Amino acid sequence: MQSEDFVAPALVTLDEPPAERRACIDFLLDLAVDAGRVTNRSAARDALLEREASTPTGLGNGVAVPHARTDAVAAPTVAFARSDRGVDFGAPDGDPATLLFCLLAPADADTDHLAVLSRLSRSLADPAFRTRLAEADSERTVVDAIREAVA
């Protein structure tokens, strides 16, 4: 799978997301819905919230990655938003997330799809990558950074 297949400028926003966790998940999900990646918004939302209820998706270092595998997704998708004020996603370090990703994959996603999403998750441990996202001045810059990180 090519990184161009799962991330695009339409899936990225530099607009401030809502400060509440569920509303932020809805905000990220709507990017995927508007980009035509989600076939059933309600089912995708349920899957994301179910996953969030089982274990918070705040990773620490200002990153949150709500994610789900569901039949309600047409293709593997990464949506991204950035927050100046931060959103509480229950990170182990207690810090709010300012870099917000929503990872969605079809329930039957093959290993290539999951490998790309795994590489993105590992890239988030790199402070230089997080800084690049935090300082990005356009949606295209974010997309390019994500594509390079998983290449």
PDB file of C-alpha atoms in Angstrom, residues 38-96:
ATOM      1  CA  VAL A  38     -16.478   6.309   5.493  1.00  0.00           C
ATOM      2  CA  THR A  39     -19.519   4.356   4.311  1.00  0.00           C
ATOM      3  CA  ASN A  40     -21.433   4.506   7.601  1.00  0.00           C
ATOM      4  CA  ARG A  41     -20.621   7.436   9.913  1.00  0.00           C
ATOM      5  CA  SER A  42     -22.644   6.121  12.833  1.00  0.00           C
ATOM      6  CA  ALA A  43     -20.977   2.700  12.782  1.00  0.00           C
ATOM      7  CA  ALA A  44     -17.511   4.244  12.403  1.00  0.00           C
ATOM      8  CA  ARG A  45     -18.194   6.580  15.324  1.00  0.00           C
ATOM      9  CA  ASP A  46     -19.414   3.694  17.460  1.00  0.00           C
ATOM     10  CA  ALA A  47     -16.230   1.740  16.686  1.00  0.00           C
ATOM     11  CA  LEU A  48     -14.010   4.701  17.571  1.00  0.00           C
ATOM     12  CA  LEU A  49     -15.860   5.404  20.821  1.00  0.00           C
ATOM     13  CA  GLU A  50     -15.886   1.718  21.789  1.00  0.00           C
ATOM     14  CA  ARG A  51     -12.123   1.585  21.346  1.00  0.00           C
ATOM     15  CA  GLU A  52     -11.696   4.823  23.286  1.00  0.00           C
ATOM     16  CA  ALA A  53     -13.824   3.476  26.147  1.00  0.00           C
ATOM     17  CA  SER A  54     -11.701   0.332  26.439  1.00  0.00           C
ATOM     18  CA  THR A  55      -8.359   2.167  26.578  1.00  0.00           C
ATOM     19  CA  PRO A  56      -7.755   5.888  26.136  1.00  0.00           C
ATOM     20  CA  THR A  57      -5.784   6.664  22.992  1.00  0.00           C
ATOM     21  CA  GLY A  58      -3.573   9.443  24.333  1.00  0.00           C
ATOM     22  CA  LEU A  59      -0.015   8.250  23.759  1.00  0.00           C
ATOM     23  CA  GLY A  60       1.813  11.012  25.603  1.00  0.00           C
ATOM     24  CA  ASN A  61       4.126  13.673  24.212  1.00  0.00           C
ATOM     25  CA  GLY A  62       1.081  15.623  23.048  1.00  0.00           C
ATOM     26  CA  VAL A  63      -0.196  12.883  20.725  1.00  0.00           C
ATOM     27  CA  ALA A  64      -3.554  11.102  20.553  1.00  0.00           C
ATOM     28  CA  VAL A  65      -4.480   8.423  18.045  1.00  0.00           C
ATOM     29  CA  PRO A  66      -8.109   7.363  18.253  1.00  0.00           C
ATOM     30  CA  HIS A  67      -8.426   4.381  15.959  1.00  0.00           C
ATOM     31  CA  ALA A  68     -10.706   1.573  14.848  1.00  0.00           C
ATOM     32  CA  ARG A  69     -11.069  -1.254  12.377  1.00  0.00           C
ATOM     33  CA  THR A  70     -14.595  -1.404  11.033  1.00  0.00           C
ATOM     34  CA  ASP A  71     -16.668  -2.386   8.008  1.00  0.00           C
ATOM     35  CA  ALA A  72     -17.880   1.232   7.999  1.00  0.00           C
ATOM     36  CA  VAL A  73     -14.633   2.388   6.372  1.00  0.00           C
ATOM     37  CA  ALA A  74     -14.081   2.160   2.631  1.00  0.00           C
ATOM     38  CA  ALA A  75     -10.285   2.443   2.743  1.00  0.00           C
ATOM     39  CA  PRO A  76      -7.489   2.837   5.290  1.00  0.00           C
ATOM     40  CA  THR A  77      -7.504   6.444   6.363  1.00  0.00           C
ATOM     41  CA  VAL A  78      -5.489   8.852   8.471  1.00  0.00           C
ATOM     42  CA  ALA A  79      -7.182  12.112   9.468  1.00  0.00           C
ATOM     43  CA  PHE A  80      -5.197  14.809  11.282  1.00  0.00           C
ATOM     44  CA  ALA A  81      -5.905  17.953  13.277  1.00  0.00           C
ATOM     45  CA  ARG A  82      -3.737  20.138  15.460  1.00  0.00           C
ATOM     46  CA  SER A  83      -4.826  21.861  18.640  1.00  0.00           C
ATOM     47  CA  ASP A  84      -3.252  24.873  20.288  1.00  0.00           C
ATOM     48  CA  ARG A  85      -5.045  24.326  23.606  1.00  0.00           C
ATOM     49  CA  GLY A  86      -4.866  20.521  23.622  1.00  0.00           C
ATOM     50  CA  VAL A  87      -7.466  17.826  24.177  1.00  0.00           C
ATOM     51  CA  ASP A  88      -7.468  15.366  27.082  1.00  0.00           C
ATOM     52  CA  PHE A  89      -7.185  11.853  25.638  1.00  0.00           C
ATOM     53  CA  GLY A  90      -6.068  10.237  28.882  1.00  0.00           C
ATOM     54  CA  ALA A  91      -2.359  10.120  28.052  1.00  0.00           C
ATOM     55  CA  PRO A  92      -0.139   8.394  30.615  1.00  0.00           C
ATOM     56  CA  ASP A  93       1.923  11.576  31.041  1.00  0.00           C
ATOM     57  CA  GLY A  94      -1.258  13.550  31.805  1.00  0.00           C
ATOM     58  CA  ASP A  95      -0.571  16.101  29.078  1.00  0.00           C
ATOM     59  CA  PRO A  96      -3.296  17.098  26.625  1.00  0.00           C
TER      60      PRO A  96
END
